[in-house]
Coordinates of N, CA and C and ligand atoms in Angstrom, one line a residue:
M1 N -51.0 -110.5 -80.7 CA -50.3 -110.4 -79.1 C -48.8 -110.9 -79.5
T2 N -47.4 -110.1 -78.5 CA -46.3 -110.3 -79.0 C -45.9 -111.0 -78.4
A3 N -45.2 -111.9 -78.6 CA -44.2 -112.5 -77.4 C -43.2 -112.3 -76.9
V4 N -42.7 -112.2 -76.1 CA -41.7 -111.6 -75.5 C -40.8 -112.7 -75.3
F5 N -39.2 -112.4 -75.1 CA -38.6 -113.4 -75.3 C -37.4 -112.4 -73.9
E6 N -37.7 -113.3 -73.1 CA -36.9 -112.6 -71.7 C -36.9 -113.8 -70.9
S7 N -35.8 -113.5 -70.0 CA -35.7 -114.2 -68.5 C -36.9 -114.1 -67.5
G8 N -37.4 -115.3 -67.2 CA -38.3 -115.3 -66.2 C -37.4 -115.6 -64.9
T9 N -38.1 -115.5 -63.6 CA -37.2 -115.8 -62.2 C -38.2 -117.0 -62.1
V10 N -37.5 -118.5 -61.1 CA -38.2 -119.6 -60.6 C -38.8 -118.9 -59.5
V11 N -39.7 -119.3 -59.7 CA -40.6 -118.9 -58.2 C -40.8 -119.8 -57.1
A12 N -41.4 -121.0 -57.7 CA -41.7 -122.3 -56.8 C -41.5 -123.6 -57.6
Q13 N -41.2 -124.3 -57.4 CA -41.3 -126.2 -57.6 C -42.0 -127.0 -56.9
E14 N -42.7 -128.0 -57.3 CA -43.5 -128.6 -56.6 C -43.6 -129.9 -57.2
T15 N -44.0 -131.1 -56.4 CA -43.6 -132.5 -57.0 C -45.4 -132.8 -56.7
L16 N -45.4 -133.3 -57.9 CA -47.1 -133.7 -58.0 C -46.9 -134.6 -58.2
S17 N -45.9 -135.8 -58.6 CA -45.7 -137.4 -58.8 C -44.6 -137.4 -58.8
H18 N -44.1 -139.0 -59.0 CA -42.7 -139.4 -58.8 C -42.1 -138.6 -60.3
D19 N -42.5 -138.5 -61.0 CA -42.4 -137.7 -62.2 C -43.0 -136.4 -62.7
I20 N -43.7 -136.0 -62.0 CA -44.3 -134.8 -62.5 C -43.9 -133.4 -61.6
R21 N -43.6 -132.3 -62.3 CA -43.3 -131.1 -61.5 C -43.9 -130.1 -62.0
R22 N -44.4 -129.1 -61.0 CA -44.6 -127.5 -60.9 C -44.1 -126.5 -61.0
M23 N -43.6 -126.2 -62.0 CA -42.5 -124.9 -62.0 C -43.6 -123.2 -62.0
E24 N -43.3 -122.5 -60.8 CA -44.2 -121.0 -60.7 C -42.8 -119.9 -61.3
I25 N -43.1 -119.4 -62.6 CA -42.4 -118.5 -63.2 C -42.5 -117.0 -63.0
H26 N -41.9 -116.3 -62.5 CA -42.3 -114.4 -62.4 C -42.1 -114.1 -63.6
L27 N -43.1 -113.5 -64.4 CA -42.1 -113.2 -65.6 C -43.7 -112.3 -66.3
P28 N -44.3 -110.8 -65.8 CA -45.7 -110.4 -65.5 C -46.0 -110.6 -67.2
K29 N -45.8 -110.1 -68.3 CA -45.7 -109.9 -69.6 C -46.4 -111.2 -69.9
V30 N -45.8 -112.3 -69.6 CA -46.5 -113.5 -69.7 C -48.0 -113.8 -69.3
A31 N -47.6 -113.8 -68.0 CA -48.9 -114.1 -67.3 C -49.9 -113.5 -67.0
Q32 N -49.6 -111.9 -67.7 CA -50.7 -110.8 -67.9 C -51.3 -111.3 -69.9
T33 N -50.8 -111.3 -70.7 CA -51.1 -111.6 -71.4 C -51.6 -113.2 -72.4
A34 N -51.2 -114.6 -71.9 CA -51.0 -116.0 -72.2 C -52.7 -115.9 -72.3
Q35 N -53.5 -116.8 -72.9 CA -54.6 -117.4 -73.1 C -54.5 -119.0 -72.8
P36 N -55.3 -119.5 -72.3 CA -55.6 -120.6 -72.2 C -55.6 -121.6 -73.7
G37 N -54.4 -122.5 -73.8 CA -53.9 -123.4 -74.9 C -52.7 -122.7 -75.3
Q38 N -52.7 -121.9 -74.7 CA -51.3 -121.2 -75.8 C -50.1 -121.7 -74.8
F39 N -48.5 -121.5 -75.3 CA -48.0 -122.1 -74.8 C -46.4 -121.1 -75.0
V40 N -45.5 -121.2 -73.9 CA -44.1 -121.2 -73.9 C -42.7 -121.9 -74.4
T41 N -41.8 -121.5 -74.7 CA -40.9 -122.2 -75.3 C -39.9 -121.5 -73.8
V42 N -38.9 -122.7 -73.5 CA -38.1 -122.2 -72.4 C -36.6 -123.1 -72.8
R43 N -35.9 -122.7 -72.4 CA -34.4 -122.5 -72.3 C -33.7 -122.3 -71.2
V44 N -33.1 -123.5 -70.4 CA -32.5 -123.5 -69.2 C -31.4 -122.4 -69.7
N45 N -30.8 -121.6 -68.2 CA -29.8 -120.8 -68.4 C -28.3 -121.9 -67.8
H46 N -27.6 -121.8 -68.7 CA -26.8 -123.4 -68.0 C -25.5 -123.2 -69.0
L47 N -24.7 -123.9 -68.2 CA -23.5 -123.9 -69.1 C -23.6 -124.8 -70.2
H48 N -24.2 -125.9 -70.1 CA -24.3 -127.2 -71.0 C -25.9 -127.7 -71.4
E49 N -26.6 -126.0 -71.2 CA -27.6 -126.8 -71.6 C -28.1 -127.3 -73.0
P50 N -29.2 -128.1 -73.8 CA -29.8 -128.5 -74.7 C -29.9 -126.7 -75.3
L51 N -29.0 -126.7 -77.2 CA -29.2 -125.6 -77.4 C -31.2 -125.6 -78.2
L52 N -31.1 -126.5 -77.9 CA -33.2 -126.0 -78.5 C -33.8 -125.4 -77.6
R53 N -34.6 -125.0 -77.8 CA -35.9 -124.2 -76.7 C -36.8 -126.1 -76.9
R54 N -37.5 -125.9 -75.5 CA -38.6 -126.6 -75.5 C -39.6 -126.0 -75.2
P55 N -40.9 -126.7 -75.7 CA -42.2 -126.1 -75.8 C -43.3 -126.6 -74.6
F56 N -43.7 -125.6 -73.7 CA -44.8 -126.4 -72.6 C -45.9 -125.7 -72.7
G57 N -46.7 -126.4 -72.5 CA -48.6 -125.2 -72.7 C -48.6 -124.2 -71.0
V58 N -49.0 -123.5 -70.9 CA -49.1 -122.6 -70.0 C -50.3 -123.5 -69.1
A59 N -49.8 -123.7 -67.8 CA -50.9 -124.6 -66.9 C -51.5 -123.7 -65.9
G60 N -51.3 -122.0 -65.9 CA -52.0 -121.6 -65.1 C -51.4 -120.3 -65.2
V61 N -52.2 -119.2 -64.9 CA -51.3 -117.9 -64.3 C -52.1 -117.2 -62.3
D62 N -51.3 -116.8 -62.5 CA -51.9 -115.2 -61.2 C -50.9 -114.2 -62.3
M63 N -52.1 -113.4 -62.4 CA -51.9 -112.1 -62.8 C -51.6 -111.3 -61.9
A64 N -51.8 -111.3 -60.9 CA -51.9 -110.0 -59.6 C -50.6 -110.2 -59.5
K65 N -49.7 -111.5 -59.0 CA -48.4 -111.9 -59.3 C -47.3 -111.9 -60.0
G66 N -48.3 -111.6 -61.3 CA -47.2 -111.5 -62.1 C -46.8 -113.0 -62.5
N67 N -47.4 -114.2 -62.1 CA -46.3 -115.3 -62.3 C -47.4 -116.5 -63.4
F68 N -46.8 -117.5 -64.0 CA -47.7 -118.2 -64.9 C -46.9 -119.8 -64.3
S69 N -47.5 -120.8 -64.8 CA -47.4 -122.0 -64.3 C -47.2 -122.8 -65.4
L70 N -45.8 -123.8 -65.8 CA -45.9 -124.8 -66.0 C -45.8 -126.5 -65.7
I71 N -46.4 -127.7 -65.8 CA -46.3 -128.4 -65.5 C -45.8 -129.7 -66.4
Y72 N -44.7 -130.0 -65.5 CA -43.8 -131.0 -66.8 C -43.4 -132.2 -66.0
R73 N -43.5 -133.4 -67.2 CA -42.8 -134.6 -66.8 C -41.5 -134.6 -66.8
V74 N -40.8 -134.6 -66.1 CA -39.3 -134.8 -65.8 C -38.7 -136.2 -67.1
V75 N -38.3 -135.6 -68.2 CA -37.8 -136.5 -69.1 C -37.2 -136.2 -70.1
G76 N -35.6 -136.4 -70.0 CA -34.5 -136.0 -70.7 C -34.2 -134.8 -70.3
E77 N -33.5 -134.4 -71.0 CA -31.9 -133.3 -70.7 C -32.5 -131.8 -70.0
T78 N -33.2 -131.6 -70.6 CA -33.8 -129.9 -70.4 C -34.8 -130.0 -69.3
T79 N -35.5 -131.5 -69.0 CA -36.8 -131.6 -67.9 C -35.8 -131.6 -66.5
Q80 N -34.9 -132.4 -66.8 CA -33.5 -132.8 -65.5 C -33.1 -131.3 -65.0
L81 N -32.8 -130.6 -66.5 CA -31.7 -129.4 -65.8 C -33.4 -128.5 -65.1
M82 N -34.3 -128.1 -65.7 CA -35.4 -127.8 -65.3 C -35.5 -127.7 -63.5
E83 N -36.1 -129.3 -63.2 CA -36.4 -129.6 -61.9 C -35.5 -129.4 -61.0
N84 N -34.3 -129.2 -61.5 CA -32.9 -128.8 -60.8 C -32.6 -127.1 -60.4
L85 N -33.8 -126.6 -60.6 CA -33.7 -125.1 -60.8 C -34.3 -124.8 -59.5
E86 N -33.5 -123.5 -58.6 CA -33.9 -123.1 -56.9 C -35.0 -122.0 -57.6
P87 N -35.4 -121.7 -56.3 CA -36.1 -120.5 -56.7 C -35.3 -119.7 -56.5
G88 N -35.4 -118.6 -57.3 CA -34.4 -117.3 -57.7 C -33.6 -117.6 -59.2
A89 N -33.9 -118.7 -59.3 CA -32.8 -119.2 -60.9 C -33.4 -118.3 -62.1
E90 N -32.8 -117.9 -62.9 CA -33.0 -117.6 -64.0 C -33.5 -118.6 -65.0
I91 N -34.7 -118.2 -66.0 CA -35.0 -119.1 -67.0 C -35.5 -118.9 -68.2
S92 N -35.1 -118.8 -69.5 CA -35.4 -118.1 -70.5 C -36.8 -118.6 -71.0
V93 N -37.4 -117.5 -71.5 CA -38.8 -117.6 -72.1 C -39.1 -116.9 -72.8
V94 N -39.7 -117.5 -73.7 CA -40.5 -117.1 -75.2 C -42.0 -117.4 -75.3
G95 N -42.7 -115.9 -74.9 CA -44.3 -116.5 -75.1 C -45.1 -115.4 -74.7
P96 N -45.9 -115.5 -74.6 CA -47.0 -116.9 -75.2 C -47.6 -116.7 -76.1
L97 N -47.2 -118.1 -77.2 CA -47.0 -118.1 -78.4 C -48.2 -119.2 -79.1
G98 N -48.7 -119.3 -79.8 CA -49.8 -120.0 -81.1 C -51.0 -119.6 -80.3
H99 N -52.0 -120.6 -81.1 CA -53.3 -120.1 -80.6 C -54.3 -120.5 -79.6
G100 N -54.8 -120.3 -79.3 CA -55.8 -120.8 -78.2 C -56.9 -121.3 -78.1
F101 N -57.2 -121.8 -77.1 CA -58.7 -122.1 -76.8 C -59.6 -121.3 -77.5
D102 N -61.1 -121.8 -78.0 CA -62.2 -120.7 -77.9 C -62.7 -120.5 -77.2
L103 N -63.4 -119.5 -76.2 CA -63.6 -119.6 -74.8 C -65.4 -119.4 -74.6
S104 N -65.8 -120.0 -75.8 CA -67.3 -119.1 -76.3 C -68.3 -120.2 -75.2
A105 N -68.1 -121.2 -75.2 CA -68.4 -122.3 -75.0 C -69.2 -121.9 -72.8
R106 N -70.4 -122.3 -73.0 CA -71.0 -122.1 -71.5 C -70.5 -123.2 -70.6
H107 N -70.7 -124.0 -71.4 CA -70.4 -125.4 -70.1 C -69.8 -126.5 -71.3
G108 N -68.1 -126.4 -70.9 CA -67.6 -127.4 -71.4 C -67.3 -128.4 -70.8
L109 N -66.7 -129.4 -71.6 CA -66.1 -130.9 -70.9 C -64.5 -130.7 -71.1
L110 N -64.2 -131.4 -70.4 CA -62.3 -131.5 -70.4 C -62.1 -133.5 -70.6
V111 N -61.3 -133.3 -71.6 CA -61.0 -134.3 -71.5 C -59.4 -134.4 -71.1
G112 N -58.8 -135.3 -70.8 CA -57.3 -135.2 -70.8 C -56.4 -136.3 -70.3
G113 N -55.3 -136.2 -70.6 CA -54.5 -137.8 -70.0 C -53.1 -137.0 -70.2
G114 N -52.4 -137.8 -68.8 CA -50.8 -137.1 -68.4 C -50.9 -135.8 -68.5
V115 N -49.7 -135.1 -69.2 CA -49.3 -133.7 -68.7 C -50.0 -133.3 -70.1
G116 N -51.3 -133.6 -71.0 CA -51.9 -133.0 -72.0 C -52.9 -132.1 -70.9
L117 N -53.0 -132.6 -69.6 CA -54.4 -131.9 -68.6 C -54.0 -130.5 -68.4
A118 N -52.3 -130.1 -68.9 CA -51.9 -128.9 -68.1 C -52.3 -127.4 -68.3
P119 N -52.6 -127.4 -70.4 CA -53.6 -126.7 -70.8 C -54.9 -126.5 -70.5
L120 N -55.6 -128.0 -70.3 CA -56.6 -127.5 -69.6 C -57.0 -126.9 -68.0
H121 N -55.8 -127.4 -67.2 CA -56.3 -126.6 -66.0 C -56.5 -125.6 -66.0
F122 N -55.1 -124.5 -67.0 CA -55.6 -123.1 -67.2 C -56.8 -123.1 -67.8
L123 N -57.4 -123.7 -68.5 CA -58.6 -123.4 -69.4 C -59.7 -123.1 -67.7
A124 N -59.7 -124.4 -67.3 CA -61.0 -124.3 -66.1 C -60.1 -123.0 -64.8
Q125 N -59.2 -123.0 -64.7 CA -58.9 -122.1 -64.1 C -59.3 -120.3 -64.6
A126 N -59.5 -120.5 -66.2 CA -60.2 -119.5 -66.9 C -61.4 -118.7 -66.8
D127 N -62.1 -119.8 -66.7 CA -63.4 -120.3 -66.1 C -64.4 -119.8 -65.4
P128 N -64.9 -118.6 -66.3 CA -65.6 -117.7 -64.3 C -66.2 -118.1 -63.7
G129 N -67.2 -119.2 -64.2 CA -67.7 -119.7 -63.5 C -67.5 -121.0 -62.7
H130 N -65.8 -121.5 -62.5 CA -65.8 -122.4 -62.7 C -66.6 -123.7 -62.9
N131 N -67.4 -123.5 -63.9 CA -68.9 -125.3 -63.7 C -67.8 -125.9 -65.1
M132 N -67.4 -126.2 -65.3 CA -66.7 -127.5 -66.9 C -66.5 -128.3 -65.5
E133 N -66.9 -129.3 -66.5 CA -66.5 -131.0 -66.0 C -64.8 -131.4 -66.2
V134 N -64.5 -132.3 -65.6 CA -63.5 -132.9 -66.3 C -63.5 -134.2 -66.6
I135 N -62.7 -134.8 -67.2 CA -62.7 -136.5 -67.2 C -60.7 -136.4 -67.6
V136 N -60.4 -137.1 -66.1 CA -59.0 -137.5 -66.0 C -58.7 -138.6 -66.2
G137 N -57.8 -139.2 -67.1 CA -57.2 -140.3 -67.7 C -55.7 -140.8 -67.3
G138 N -55.8 -142.1 -66.9 CA -54.3 -142.8 -66.3 C -54.1 -143.7 -66.6
R139 N -53.0 -144.2 -66.2 CA -52.8 -145.6 -66.4 C -53.1 -146.3 -65.0
T140 N -52.8 -145.4 -64.3 CA -52.4 -146.3 -62.4 C -53.4 -144.7 -61.6
K141 N -53.5 -145.2 -60.8 CA -54.0 -144.3 -59.8 C -53.1 -143.7 -59.6
A142 N -51.5 -143.9 -59.4 CA -50.5 -142.3 -59.0 C -50.6 -141.3 -60.4
E143 N -51.1 -141.8 -61.5 CA -51.5 -140.8 -62.5 C -52.8 -140.0 -62.8
V144 N -53.6 -139.7 -61.5 CA -54.7 -139.4 -61.6 C -55.0 -137.9 -61.0
F145 N -53.7 -138.0 -60.2 CA -53.6 -137.0 -58.7 C -54.4 -135.8 -59.5
W146 N -54.0 -135.6 -61.1 CA -54.4 -134.2 -61.6 C -56.1 -133.7 -61.0
S147 N -56.8 -134.7 -60.3 CA -57.9 -134.8 -60.4 C -58.0 -133.6 -59.2
E148 N -57.4 -133.6 -58.3 CA -57.0 -133.0 -56.8 C -56.9 -131.2 -57.3
L149 N -56.1 -131.0 -58.7 CA -55.9 -130.2 -59.2 C -56.8 -128.9 -59.7
F150 N -57.9 -130.2 -60.1 CA -58.8 -129.3 -60.7 C -60.8 -129.0 -60.0
R151 N -60.2 -129.8 -58.3 CA -61.2 -129.5 -57.8 C -62.0 -128.4 -57.3
D152 N -61.5 -127.3 -57.5 CA -61.6 -125.6 -57.2 C -62.0 -125.0 -58.4
K153 N -61.8 -126.1 -59.4 CA -62.3 -125.1 -60.9 C -62.8 -125.7 -61.5
T154 N -63.5 -126.5 -61.9 CA -64.3 -127.5 -62.2 C -65.6 -127.5 -60.9
A155 N -66.7 -127.9 -62.0 CA -67.6 -128.4 -61.2 C -67.6 -130.0 -61.1
R156 N -67.2 -130.9 -61.4 CA -67.4 -132.2 -61.7 C -66.0 -132.6 -62.3
Q157 N -65.1 -133.8 -61.2 CA -64.5 -134.8 -61.7 C -64.8 -136.6 -62.4
Y158 N -64.2 -136.7 -63.1 CA -64.8 -138.3 -63.5 C -63.3 -138.8 -64.0
E159 N -62.8 -139.8 -62.8 CA -61.3 -140.5 -62.9 C -61.2 -141.8 -63.8
T160 N -60.9 -142.8 -64.6 CA -60.7 -143.5 -65.3 C -59.3 -143.9 -65.4
T161 N -58.9 -144.9 -64.7 CA -57.2 -145.6 -65.1 C -57.1 -147.1 -65.6
D162 N -56.1 -147.2 -66.2 CA -56.3 -148.7 -67.6 C -56.2 -149.5 -66.3
D163 N -55.9 -149.8 -65.2 CA -56.1 -150.6 -64.2 C -56.7 -151.0 -63.6
G164 N -57.9 -150.1 -63.4 CA -59.2 -149.9 -62.0 C -58.7 -149.7 -60.9
S165 N -57.2 -149.0 -61.1 CA -56.9 -148.8 -59.5 C -57.4 -147.9 -59.1
Y166 N -58.1 -146.8 -59.7 CA -58.8 -145.6 -59.1 C -59.5 -145.1 -60.7
G167 N -61.4 -144.9 -59.9 CA -62.2 -144.6 -60.7 C -62.8 -145.7 -61.6
V168 N -63.3 -144.9 -62.7 CA -63.8 -146.4 -63.9 C -62.4 -146.9 -64.8
K169 N -62.9 -148.3 -64.7 CA -61.6 -148.7 -65.6 C -61.7 -148.8 -66.6
G170 N -60.4 -148.9 -67.8 CA -60.4 -148.4 -68.7 C -59.9 -146.7 -69.5
T171 N -60.0 -146.8 -70.7 CA -59.4 -144.8 -71.6 C -60.9 -144.2 -70.7
V172 N -60.4 -142.9 -71.2 CA -61.0 -142.0 -71.2 C -63.1 -142.4 -71.5
N173 N -62.4 -143.2 -72.6 CA -64.0 -143.3 -73.4 C -64.7 -144.2 -72.9
A174 N -64.7 -144.6 -71.9 CA -65.4 -145.6 -70.7 C -66.1 -144.5 -69.9
V175 N -66.1 -143.5 -69.3 CA -67.3 -142.6 -69.5 C -68.0 -141.3 -70.5
L176 N -67.0 -141.4 -71.3 CA -67.7 -139.8 -72.3 C -68.3 -140.2 -72.6
P177 N -69.0 -141.6 -73.3 CA -70.0 -141.2 -73.8 C -71.7 -141.4 -73.1
D178 N -71.5 -142.0 -72.0 CA -72.5 -141.3 -70.8 C -72.6 -140.3 -70.3
L179 N -71.5 -139.5 -70.5 CA -71.8 -137.9 -70.1 C -72.3 -137.4 -71.7
L180 N -72.1 -137.3 -72.7 CA -72.2 -137.1 -73.4 C -74.1 -136.8 -74.3
K181 N -74.4 -138.1 -73.7 CA -75.7 -138.9 -73.9 C -76.4 -137.9 -73.2
T182 N -75.8 -137.2 -72.1 CA -77.1 -135.8 -71.5 C -77.4 -134.7 -71.9
G183 N -76.2 -134.3 -73.7 CA -76.3 -133.4 -74.0 C -76.8 -132.0 -73.5
Q184 N -75.6 -131.8 -72.3 CA -75.2 -130.9 -71.5 C -74.3 -130.3 -71.6
Y185 N -73.2 -130.6 -73.1 CA -72.2 -129.9 -73.3 C -72.1 -129.7 -74.4
D186 N -71.6 -128.1 -74.3 CA -71.0 -127.4 -76.1 C -70.3 -127.3 -76.4
C187 N -69.6 -127.5 -75.5 CA -68.0 -128.2 -76.0 C -67.1 -128.9 -75.5
V188 N -66.2 -129.9 -76.6 CA -65.5 -131.2 -75.6 C -63.9 -130.5 -75.8
Y189 N -63.1 -130.2 -75.0 CA -61.4 -129.6 -75.2 C -60.8 -130.8 -75.2
V190 N -59.8 -131.6 -75.8 CA -59.2 -132.4 -75.6 C -57.3 -132.3 -76.0
C191 N -57.0 -132.6 -74.8 CA -55.4 -132.4 -75.1 C -55.0 -134.3 -73.8
G192 N -53.9 -134.5 -74.8 CA -53.2 -135.7 -74.2 C -52.4 -136.5 -75.1
P193 N -52.0 -137.9 -75.1 CA -51.8 -138.2 -75.8 C -52.6 -138.3 -77.2
S194 N -51.6 -138.8 -78.7 CA -52.2 -138.8 -79.3 C -53.2 -139.9 -79.7
P195 N -52.8 -141.7 -80.1 CA -53.9 -142.4 -79.7 C -55.0 -142.1 -78.9
M196 N -55.7 -141.5 -77.9 CA -56.5 -141.0 -77.0 C -57.1 -140.0 -77.4
M197 N -56.3 -139.0 -78.0 CA -57.2 -137.7 -78.0 C -58.0 -137.8 -80.0
K198 N -57.5 -139.2 -80.4 CA -58.3 -139.8 -82.4 C -59.6 -140.2 -81.4
A199 N -59.3 -141.2 -80.7 CA -60.7 -141.3 -80.5 C -61.2 -141.2 -79.4
V200 N -61.0 -139.9 -78.8 CA -61.8 -139.0 -78.0 C -62.8 -138.4 -79.0
V201 N -62.1 -138.0 -80.5 CA -62.8 -137.0 -81.6 C -63.6 -138.0 -82.0
E202 N -63.8 -139.5 -82.4 CA -64.1 -140.2 -82.8 C -65.7 -140.3 -81.6
V203 N -65.5 -140.5 -81.5 CA -66.3 -140.6 -79.9 C -67.4 -139.6 -80.1
V204 N -66.7 -138.4 -80.1 CA -67.2 -136.8 -79.7 C -68.6 -136.8 -81.3
K205 N -67.5 -136.8 -82.0 CA -67.9 -136.7 -83.8 C -69.4 -137.2 -83.4
Q206 N -69.6 -138.8 -83.1 CA -71.4 -139.4 -82.6 C -72.2 -138.2 -82.2
Y207 N -71.8 -137.7 -81.9 CA -73.0 -137.3 -80.4 C -72.9 -135.6 -81.2
G208 N -72.1 -135.1 -82.4 CA -72.2 -134.1 -83.0 C -71.7 -132.6 -81.9
V209 N -71.0 -132.7 -80.9 CA -70.8 -131.8 -79.6 C -69.7 -131.2 -80.7
P210 N -69.4 -129.7 -80.5 CA -68.0 -129.3 -80.8 C -66.9 -129.6 -80.3
C211 N -65.9 -130.3 -80.9 CA -64.7 -130.3 -80.3 C -63.3 -129.6 -80.6
Q212 N -62.4 -129.3 -79.2 CA -60.9 -128.3 -79.7 C -60.1 -129.2 -79.4
V213 N -59.1 -129.5 -80.5 CA -58.0 -130.4 -79.7 C -56.5 -129.8 -79.5
S214 N -56.0 -130.0 -78.5 CA -54.7 -128.9 -78.8 C -53.4 -130.5 -78.5
L215 N -53.3 -130.0 -80.1 CA -52.0 -131.0 -80.4 C -50.5 -130.8 -80.0
E216 N -50.3 -132.0 -79.7 CA -48.7 -132.0 -79.1 C -47.6 -132.8 -80.0
K217 N -46.4 -132.0 -80.6 CA -45.7 -132.2 -81.7 C -44.1 -131.6 -81.1
Y218 N -43.3 -132.5 -81.3 CA -42.2 -131.8 -81.4 C -41.6 -130.6 -81.7
M219 N -41.1 -129.9 -81.7 CA -41.4 -128.3 -82.2 C -39.7 -128.1 -82.3
G220 N -39.3 -127.9 -83.0 CA -37.9 -126.9 -83.3 C -37.9 -125.7 -82.9
C221 N -38.6 -125.0 -83.5 CA -38.6 -123.7 -83.2 C -39.4 -123.1 -82.4
G222 N -40.4 -123.2 -82.9 CA -41.9 -122.9 -81.9 C -42.5 -121.6 -82.7
L223 N -41.6 -120.9 -83.5 CA -42.1 -119.7 -84.1 C -42.5 -119.9 -85.9
G224 N -43.2 -120.9 -86.2 CA -43.3 -120.9 -87.8 C -42.1 -121.2 -88.5
A225 N -41.0 -121.0 -88.3 CA -40.4 -121.0 -89.4 C -39.8 -122.4 -89.6
C226 N -39.7 -123.5 -89.2 CA -39.0 -124.7 -89.5 C -39.6 -125.7 -90.0
L227 N -40.6 -125.8 -89.7 CA -42.0 -126.9 -90.5 C -42.1 -128.4 -89.7
S228 N -41.1 -128.1 -88.8 CA -41.3 -129.6 -88.2 C -41.9 -129.7 -87.5
C229 N -42.9 -129.2 -87.2 CA -44.6 -129.4 -86.3 C -45.7 -129.5 -87.1
S230 N -45.1 -129.6 -88.6 CA -46.3 -129.9 -89.3 C -47.8 -131.2 -89.3
C231 N -48.6 -130.3 -89.6 CA -49.6 -131.5 -89.5 C -50.9 -131.5 -91.1
E232 N -51.9 -132.4 -90.5 CA -52.1 -132.3 -92.0 C -53.8 -131.8 -91.9
G233 N -54.0 -130.8 -92.6 CA -55.4 -130.5 -92.4 C -56.3 -131.0 -93.4
R234 N -57.6 -130.4 -93.9 CA -58.4 -130.6 -94.5 C -58.2 -130.7 -96.0
G235 N -58.0 -131.4 -96.7 CA -57.9 -131.3 -98.1 C -56.9 -130.9 -98.5
G236 N -55.6 -131.9 -97.9 CA -54.7 -132.0 -97.8 C -53.6 -130.9 -97.1
K237 N -54.2 -130.2 -96.7 CA -53.7 -128.3 -96.3 C -52.6 -128.8 -95.3
R238 N -51.6 -128.6 -95.2 CA -50.3 -128.3 -94.2 C -50.7 -127.2 -92.9
M239 N -50.4 -128.0 -92.2 CA -50.6 -126.5 -90.9 C -49.5 -126.7 -90.4
K240 N -49.3 -125.6 -89.4 CA -48.1 -126.0 -88.5 C -48.9 -125.4 -87.1
I241 N -48.7 -126.4 -86.6 CA -49.1 -127.0 -85.3 C -48.7 -125.3 -83.9
C242 N -47.7 -125.0 -84.1 CA -46.9 -124.3 -83.1 C -47.4 -122.5 -83.9
K243 N -48.1 -122.5 -84.8 CA -48.2 -120.9 -85.3 C -50.4 -121.0 -85.7
D244 N -50.5 -121.9 -86.2 CA -52.3 -122.6 -86.7 C -52.7 -122.9 -85.6
G245 N -51.4 -123.7 -84.9 CA -52.6 -124.2 -83.0 C -51.9 -123.6 -81.9
P246 N -51.3 -124.4 -80.6 CA -51.6 -125.7 -81.5 C -53.1 -126.1 -81.0
V247 N -53.9 -125.4 -81.2 CA -55.6 -125.8 -80.6 C -56.2 -125.9 -81.9
F248 N -57.3 -126.8 -82.1 CA -57.9 -126.5 -83.5 C -59.4 -127.1 -83.3
W249 N -60.2 -127.0 -84.2 CA -61.4 -127.5 -84.2 C -61.2 -129.2 -84.3
S250 N -61.8 -129.8 -83.9 CA -60.9 -131.2 -84.2 C -61.6 -131.4 -86.0
Q251 N -62.5 -130.9 -86.4 CA -62.6 -131.1 -88.3 C -61.7 -130.3 -88.9
E252 N -61.0 -129.9 -88.3 CA -59.6 -128.9 -89.0 C -58.7 -129.8 -89.3
V253 N -58.2 -130.5 -88.6 CA -57.4 -131.4 -88.2 C -57.7 -133.1 -89.2
V254 N -56.8 -133.6 -89.5 CA -57.1 -135.2 -90.4 C -55.9 -136.0 -89.9
E255 N -54.8 -135.3 -89.5 CA -53.8 -135.9 -88.9 C -52.4 -135.6 -88.8
W256 N -52.5 -135.8 -87.4 CA -51.1 -135.2 -86.1 C -49.8 -136.1 -86.2
Ligands
LIG1 FE1 -40.9 -124.4 -86.0 FE2 -44.2 -125.2 -85.6 S1 -41.9 -125.7 -84.6 S2 -42.5 -124.2 -87.6

C-alpha cells in the first residue's frame, strides 16, 4: 500500500479529557486505505512549526466521509499547535504507514492504557461484529473515559485504576488473568506504556494465547530511513518499529 503525502483538512476537534484531544481530518486517501494499527505522521502548517513530523496511530475512520481521526495527548510543541487548529485548517499528513494488526482473530481481548488505546479503538471499530472486549487501564477515574468510546464497538469493557477511584484497583493485570482463565479469547492486542505492555505480555504468555503488541517509540522519519526507532527482535535481529511494525507478534520482539 502506498502512503500518501499531502495536506488534510481539520474537520473537528473534541476535548476528551483535560489533556487528551480528538482531531478529525478529511483526507479520503488515508481514510479509505488505513488498516487498524497503522499510523500517520503529521506536521502542522505553521510558520514556527517544529521541523520534524510526529507519529500518531490512526484512531478511527469514516470511509463514507473520507475522514480519519487521531487521539492525542497535548504534550510538547506539535500537539500544542495541533490543538489550536480550527476546523478548515490544513495539516500535512504522511500515511498510512507501517504494518497493522493481524485481523484473523474471532474473539479478541484489547488491553491498553493512555493514548495507546487509540489504535485499539480503530481495531474495535473495524471488527464487524463488535464482539471484542477491552481492558482500559488508567491512573485515575479521569483517565478511563476511554471506556465510553469503546462502548458501542466492543461487547464488554473492564476498567482498572491505579488508585482505585474507578473499576478494579490496580493495573490491567489486576483483571487480565481471570479473563484469560476463561479460555474464550483467541488473541490479545496490547498498546500502551512499555512497562505495562511488557507486564501484560508476561501474563498472556502463561496462558498460551497469541498476543500482538503495538509499539510506540520516538520516530525521526517514520519511513525506515533514520534508524531512530529500532527495537531488538529474536536472535538479536534489529527491527524498525516504523517499517517492520509498529505491530508485532509478542514473541517477535525481545526489547523495545
Ligand atoms: Fe526513521 Fe523508523 S523512524 S527508521
